Amino acid sequence: MASGTVVKIKREDDEMDSQQHLGGNPFAALFSSVNDVQRFIAVKDVDRSDPVRQMSASIELAEDHQKNDPVDSDEALTLSYALERIFLITLDVENSALKPSRSVFLSDMFASNHKQTRLDMNVLEQAVFERLLMQQLKGNVIASALPDESDPQAAYVEAVEPAVLLYLGQCYARLLAEKTFEKVTTGHLKKCKDIIISNATTALVMTDLYTGQNLHQQICDLFFNSTSTSNFDSVKEFLQRVFVSLDESEEASLNDSMAPSLEIIRTELLRLSILDPMVRHYLEFLKFMSTTPCLAQVLINYSMPTNEKDGKGYAVSLLGSVLSLSCLPKNQLVTAEFFNKPSTVSQQEHQITERNLWLLIKNLNDEIYTAFYNMLRLSPEIRHLLLKWLGKCLHANAEKAKMWTQHAAEDGTLAPDGFMLNLGNVLLRLCKPFSKPQSDNLMKVDVAYAKATVNDDDESRVRGKHLQGLEKETCLVSVESNDVTSLEETSASCFNFTTECFFLTHRCLQLSFQVVHGKLLKLTQELGRIQRVWEDAVAQAGSGSDMVQRMREVMDKTMTQYLTKKAALLEPHALELALKFYIATAALLSHLGSSSDLLQPIQFPLPAGVPKCLTSIPELIIENLVDFISFLRRFQDSMFLTASDDIGQLMSLILVFMGSPERMKNPHLRARLAEVLEALMPHEDQRSGLLSSSSQAMASCQQHLFAQHPHIRHLARTLLQVFVSIEMTGQSVQFELKFNYRRPMYRVLEYIWKVDLHKREIKALADEALQHMEATDPPIFLRFINLLINDAIYLLDEALQVSYW
């Protein structure tokens, strides 16, 4: 017998023995034939270290099995193809226009479920989990030969996405875009979503399950990579559902699960410039976090510094890192990013840089405001947490209002100026609903808030009082030691959001705008001094000397600081909001000071009694207003035109308080109101008549104010009263300080003397002085003339001494 025949007979005998052996195996009954069992064994015997051989054997088995498969129902087949398109996985190898162009073949699952080549809802959860655990994705990719395939490489990359959360997020996006579920059972859509969310939640809870994967970085990558794509809404929905699922889970804390991702974002934000394109993506993430209660709570809690008294800690927190994006450097050691070497750049280029910065600042503050507004509306608890963060932040940085911080370098313990300015701009946006003089919301402001105190967090939540430290501020009128009624009423008060927002904004503006404005004025003086020294050096040593070059470098550095601060303060939208806010503040204080209803006009003469509410109004509110109006006068007086209809409220404030020591005890503060009066007065060049149309409109508005305000005839007496009161402070005040107070008064007196209405009033005061020349209490005009002559003699003496030496 030939040897070949012997081998053939031997193989046949072996096959018969194998079939008899398998026939006795009870598990063989699970297969349709012994041949199927043998093919299954052949697949399992393939070397698993070679995924290509393994998949090839699986495909052969699938092709053999498909020949004997009964025809699937149309609905089952449609569902299977839909699931393949969503999850990019498959259990069969046939080509179809309904299949994805690239998908991962689940060989192990196919081998263990050999009778099933279609995906359905019963095996989907197992299939997705197996896909997530697969280590050899690239060796199991099946391509469907589609002639119209546009980007095979992109399809391949998408199919073999190794990152768990990126893959699940993409699946969720494909699921929402899938139209098949409109034709099949609606329960399939919900179950698919649940499977995706469940696997994502499990991955974040059991991070050790997926070795080699940085799941927290994947959260950031998934979100930021999608912000400019059509899938952004689906990605946000996916992440929101995952985080809500984590919050409801008993196996993990949402705070702990999100902390690594939030730390990645915070670290990146701290190194970004306001010019960086990535800023937009991080602002989108901030808004995303602000729309869901559990996420907003995590955001605020994560942004609370460990040491709540650390002012700078708020600026480097997650919320603070967004607010710190500014054209201002974050500390004195950082080189300025804008206006470098200004002496080598034209004025036009500076203006372009300034306008570009204004646009960036406005967009940044608009986005942050949206996030804050969202959180304030979510729930009372989230509102309490955010207001608590704001109140503690302002209290921790209260030292910025002290004089030494304005004239010394930042010591690194307080939040930077850019952070405070942005926070102030955001709060001004929150004040818009009541930044109108006749607003019903403005009437809701309860000034007793400033004197109220709370003992703990629960009382703060119940009473709506989150800002600390105001009770220590000096108020317009001091409380008498025996008058405890108002204090008792204050201690029992609860306050609304309008009240809290009003005082938070004023405190923040005191720590931001007023501080930066003070530094700007100091830089103006410094630049003047440096320029004089530089001119002397050029005259002595020539323009090419080393000393002159060093002086130029110093001048450039100082000018860079000046231009940067000026740009930060002059953002037009913020100025407009601030002006409206201060006009509303003036309307509120005027009516409180005159004991009149906010919706009723003020009546002169004022009532003799002083309203008790003035004992609760901090002087810082008037100081803020004076400082801002003075700033506008120096740098942007055209802004007054944006509120020309309501500018009279500032004049009402002056008439009520400037000449009334009973309503404003501090004579220096009353004298500073003359700066506001000067700002409302037409400029000398405006009175000359050679003006642009906008300047003419501004001059007309100001002239009308000084002639037609309902109570303007009281201005002359009010001005003389404050002029005289400076001399009667009861303190040793240097003449230079008194003269600085009186300087704007001289200008106003000079102007109103040219207006017939005021000239008549001044003459009437002079006639009154003549009639009461011998009175025990000298008339106001007599005291004014006496002080005026004293000032003139002092100035003449000073001038003679200077000319003599």
XYZ file of N, CA and C in Angstrom, residues 611-736:
378
model
N -31.915 111.481 58.429
C -32.355 110.080 58.358
C -31.370 109.139 59.043
N -31.903 108.213 59.821
C -31.032 107.266 60.522
C -30.291 106.335 59.575
N -30.842 106.149 58.380
C -30.177 105.227 57.449
C -28.778 105.706 57.070
N -28.498 107.005 57.211
C -27.169 107.517 56.862
C -26.089 106.998 57.798
N -26.491 106.500 58.947
C -25.511 105.920 59.873
C -25.026 104.557 59.409
N -25.639 104.026 58.338
C -25.249 102.701 57.827
C -24.575 102.760 56.469
N -24.444 103.956 55.899
C -23.870 104.065 54.551
C -22.371 104.350 54.662
N -21.528 103.437 54.210
C -20.073 103.641 54.318
C -19.590 104.793 53.441
N -18.599 105.502 53.924
C -18.017 106.586 53.140
C -17.382 106.089 51.845
N -16.983 104.814 51.814
C -16.306 104.295 50.629
C -17.181 104.405 49.385
N -18.500 104.428 49.553
C -19.395 104.545 48.399
C -19.220 105.911 47.738
N -19.175 106.977 48.553
C -18.939 108.317 48.011
C -17.525 108.417 47.447
N -16.547 107.832 48.135
C -15.165 107.878 47.653
C -15.037 107.203 46.286
N -15.706 106.068 46.121
C -15.699 105.386 44.823
C -16.262 106.286 43.732
N -17.398 106.907 44.034
C -18.068 107.748 43.049
C -17.192 108.936 42.655
N -16.620 109.612 43.637
C -15.769 110.772 43.360
C -14.556 110.357 42.530
N -13.944 109.250 42.904
C -12.752 108.792 42.196
C -13.073 108.467 40.741
N -14.193 107.817 40.496
C -14.546 107.425 39.128
C -14.875 108.645 38.276
N -15.665 109.579 38.809
C -16.025 110.764 38.035
C -14.784 111.601 37.734
N -13.863 111.676 38.692
C -12.613 112.403 38.458
C -11.792 111.734 37.361
N -11.796 110.406 37.347
C -11.080 109.664 36.305
C -11.666 109.976 34.933
N -12.993 109.965 34.833
C -13.622 110.270 33.551
C -13.272 111.670 33.095
N -13.247 112.603 34.029
C -12.914 113.979 33.668
C -11.514 114.057 33.063
N -10.571 113.317 33.610
C -9.190 113.394 33.130
C -8.979 112.642 31.825
N -9.609 111.450 31.703
C -9.238 110.549 30.621
C -10.335 110.277 29.589
N -11.605 110.417 29.943
C -12.655 110.008 29.014
C -13.953 110.772 29.306
N -13.892 112.101 29.231
C -15.076 112.872 29.609
C -16.220 112.724 28.606
N -15.923 112.234 27.403
C -17.005 112.008 26.432
C -17.979 110.934 26.901
N -17.572 110.121 27.880
C -18.435 109.061 28.386
C -19.687 109.644 29.058
N -19.622 110.894 29.522
C -20.788 111.507 30.151
C -21.972 111.588 29.188
N -21.681 111.651 27.899
C -22.759 111.732 26.912
C -23.635 110.488 26.902
N -23.063 109.332 27.286
C -23.841 108.090 27.282
C -24.926 108.091 28.343
N -24.823 109.013 29.319
C -25.822 109.081 30.382
C -26.316 110.514 30.567
N -26.383 111.244 29.453
C -26.718 112.665 29.551
C -28.095 112.915 30.161
N -29.033 111.983 29.964
C -30.384 112.170 30.496
C -30.435 112.037 32.016
N -29.473 111.308 32.583
C -29.515 111.034 34.025
C -28.391 111.712 34.792
N -27.595 112.530 34.112
C -26.430 113.116 34.769
C -26.836 114.053 35.900
N -28.082 114.525 35.865
C -28.564 115.404 36.921
C -28.597 114.752 38.286
N -28.586 113.428 38.329
C -28.580 112.729 39.622
C -27.297 113.026 40.399
N -26.199 113.234 39.674
C -24.942 113.582 40.340
C -25.027 114.975 40.953
N -25.684 115.891 40.239
C -25.865 117.224 40.793
C -26.763 117.178 42.032
N -27.783 116.345 42.017
C -28.659 116.212 43.188
C -27.878 115.709 44.395
N -26.995 114.751 44.160
C -26.163 114.231 45.255
C -25.318 115.349 45.857
N -24.737 116.174 45.006
C -23.896 117.275 45.482
C -24.725 118.259 46.310
N -25.897 118.615 45.823
C -26.729 119.598 46.519
C -27.231 119.084 47.862
N -27.467 117.769 47.951
C -27.978 117.200 49.206
C -26.869 117.092 50.248
N -25.669 116.681 49.840
C -24.645 116.327 50.831
C -23.512 117.345 50.967
N -23.141 118.031 49.905
C -21.916 118.826 49.976
C -22.015 119.964 50.988
N -23.162 120.553 51.113
C -23.294 121.661 52.050
C -23.984 121.308 53.346
N -24.093 120.002 53.625
C -24.835 119.564 54.815
C -23.955 118.712 55.724
N -23.300 119.325 56.714
C -22.486 118.538 57.654
C -23.319 117.531 58.440
N -24.612 117.797 58.589
C -25.460 116.864 59.326
C -25.615 115.548 58.572
N -25.544 115.594 57.243
C -25.754 114.390 56.427
C -24.442 113.729 56.003
N -23.366 114.483 56.030
C -22.051 113.923 55.718
C -21.055 114.599 56.649
N -20.702 113.903 57.693
C -19.916 114.512 58.760
C -18.507 114.872 58.330
N -17.896 114.067 57.486
C -16.501 114.249 57.095
C -16.366 115.449 56.151
N -15.746 116.552 56.586
C -15.627 117.739 55.730
C -14.732 117.501 54.517
N -13.745 116.627 54.670
C -12.856 116.333 53.549
C -13.613 115.605 52.441
N -14.524 114.723 52.843
C -15.314 114.000 51.845
C -16.282 114.952 51.144
N -16.870 115.873 51.920
C -17.755 116.862 51.300
C -16.970 117.761 50.350
N -15.754 118.086 50.732
C -14.923 118.923 49.852
C -14.582 118.184 48.566
N -14.409 116.887 48.634
C -14.078 116.116 47.442
C -15.244 116.063 46.453
N -16.462 116.299 46.933
C -17.593 116.361 46.014
C -17.448 117.519 45.037
N -16.614 118.513 45.402
C -16.356 119.609 44.473
C -15.639 119.108 43.217
N -14.889 118.000 43.335
C -14.247 117.415 42.159
C -15.296 116.900 41.179
N -16.372 116.334 41.716
C -17.462 115.885 40.856
C -18.124 117.087 40.191
N -18.308 118.143 40.970
C -18.919 119.357 40.432
C -18.072 119.935 39.306
N -16.759 119.944 39.497
C -15.876 120.435 38.447
C -15.958 119.561 37.199
N -16.081 118.242 37.390
C -16.167 117.334 36.253
C -17.440 117.564 35.446
N -18.510 118.012 36.115
C -19.778 118.264 35.424
C -19.808 119.620 34.740
N -18.817 120.437 35.020
C -18.772 121.793 34.476
C -18.128 121.775 33.087
N -18.586 122.615 32.159
C -17.948 122.663 30.825
C -16.488 123.075 30.920
N -15.652 122.456 30.074
C -14.239 122.820 30.013
C -14.083 124.227 29.449
N -12.921 124.796 29.677
C -12.652 126.114 29.108
C -12.659 126.060 27.584
N -12.062 124.990 27.007
C -12.049 124.879 25.558
C -13.436 124.615 25.003
N -14.306 123.982 25.837
C -15.685 123.766 25.397
C -16.449 125.087 25.348
N -16.074 126.019 26.213
C -16.765 127.298 26.234
C -16.252 128.238 25.142
N -15.139 127.833 24.509
C -14.568 128.696 23.474
C -15.340 128.635 22.172
N -16.065 127.530 21.932
C -16.905 127.420 20.744
C -16.273 126.669 19.598
N -14.950 126.422 19.620
C -14.274 125.704 18.540
C -14.223 124.218 18.886
N -15.344 123.494 18.640
C -15.468 122.116 19.110
C -16.023 121.220 18.022
N -15.777 119.920 18.211
C -16.419 118.930 17.359
C -17.887 118.808 17.758
N -18.646 118.094 16.953
C -20.087 117.956 17.224
C -20.341 117.264 18.554
N -19.546 116.212 18.879
C -19.734 115.501 20.151
C -19.377 116.394 21.332
N -18.303 117.181 21.180
C -17.914 118.081 22.265
C -18.952 119.179 22.455
N -19.535 119.642 21.364
C -20.584 120.645 21.459
C -21.801 120.090 22.184
N -22.130 118.821 21.890
C -23.266 118.190 22.565
C -22.983 118.048 24.055
N -21.730 117.692 24.388
C -21.364 117.558 25.791
C -21.430 118.899 26.504
N -20.910 119.946 25.864
C -20.933 121.279 26.471
C -22.364 121.759 26.664
N -23.207 121.482 25.700
C -24.611 121.889 25.803
C -25.300 121.190 26.966
N -25.002 119.900 27.123
C -25.589 119.129 28.231
C -25.140 119.686 29.580
N -23.862 120.021 29.684
C -23.326 120.530 30.950
C -23.864 121.932 31.258
N -23.944 122.749 30.245
C -24.490 124.089 30.455
C -25.948 124.027 30.887
N -26.675 123.127 30.266
C -28.083 122.943 30.636
C -28.201 122.478 32.087
N -27.283 121.611 32.509
C -27.314 121.104 33.877
C -27.124 122.241 34.886
N -26.185 123.139 34.618
C -25.904 124.233 35.553
C -26.954 125.349 35.495
N -27.821 125.301 34.504
C -28.829 126.346 34.379
C -30.248 125.860 34.645
N -30.517 124.547 34.372
C -31.889 124.081 34.397
C -32.184 122.989 35.415
N -31.186 122.544 36.160
C -31.486 121.543 37.194
C -32.528 122.099 38.160
N -33.491 121.275 38.601
C -34.602 121.791 39.419
C -34.166 122.557 40.657
N -33.011 122.228 41.235
C -32.590 122.869 42.482
C -31.234 123.560 42.335
N -30.886 123.953 41.110
C -29.544 124.482 40.862
C -29.320 125.824 41.555
N -30.385 126.547 41.885
C -30.191 127.848 42.526
C -29.576 127.720 43.926
N -29.614 126.519 44.500
C -29.000 126.297 45.817
C -27.505 126.015 45.722
N -26.969 125.972 44.504
C -25.579 125.569 44.322
C -24.613 126.566 44.959
N -24.833 127.863 44.776
C -23.889 128.867 45.285
C -23.749 128.770 46.799
N -24.876 128.715 47.512
C -24.805 128.599 48.972
C -24.103 127.306 49.384
N -24.437 126.215 48.711
C -23.815 124.927 49.026
C -22.302 124.988 48.836
N -21.874 125.644 47.769
C -20.448 125.730 47.473
C -19.714 126.562 48.523
N -20.312 127.655 48.930
C -19.674 128.492 49.942
C -19.632 127.791 51.298
N -20.663 127.008 51.594
C -20.685 126.296 52.871
C -19.552 125.275 52.961
N -19.322 124.536 51.901
C -18.249 123.546 51.951
C -16.888 124.229 51.906
N -16.789 125.367 51.224
C -15.537 126.137 51.186
C -15.141 126.562 52.598
N -16.109 127.029 53.348
C -15.844 127.503 54.696
C -15.590 126.354 55.655
N -16.313 125.255 55.482
C -16.237 124.143 56.436
C -14.863 123.493 56.464
N -14.106 123.600 55.389
C -12.762 123.002 55.364
C -11.884 123.641 56.419
N -12.080 124.939 56.675
C -11.275 125.661 57.654
C -11.675 125.310 59.074
N -12.854 124.698 59.225
C -13.397 124.456 60.567
C -13.471 122.967 60.860
N -12.441 122.254 60.470
C -12.456 120.803 60.651
C -12.131 120.394 62.068
N -11.561 121.303 62.852
C -11.158 120.937 64.205
C -9.848 120.190 64.221
N -9.183 120.109 63.053
C -7.923 119.390 62.974
C -6.868 120.315 62.375
N -5.628 119.954 62.580
C -4.534 120.720 62.000
C -4.318 120.244 60.576
N -4.857 120.995 59.626
C -4.767 120.617 58.222
C -3.819 121.567 57.517
N -2.845 121.041 56.814
C -1.892 121.883 56.115
C -2.595 122.690 55.022
N -2.043 123.854 54.770
C -2.667 124.711 53.780
C -2.704 124.042 52.404
N -1.619 123.308 52.052
C -1.577 122.673 50.740
C -2.768 121.740 50.539
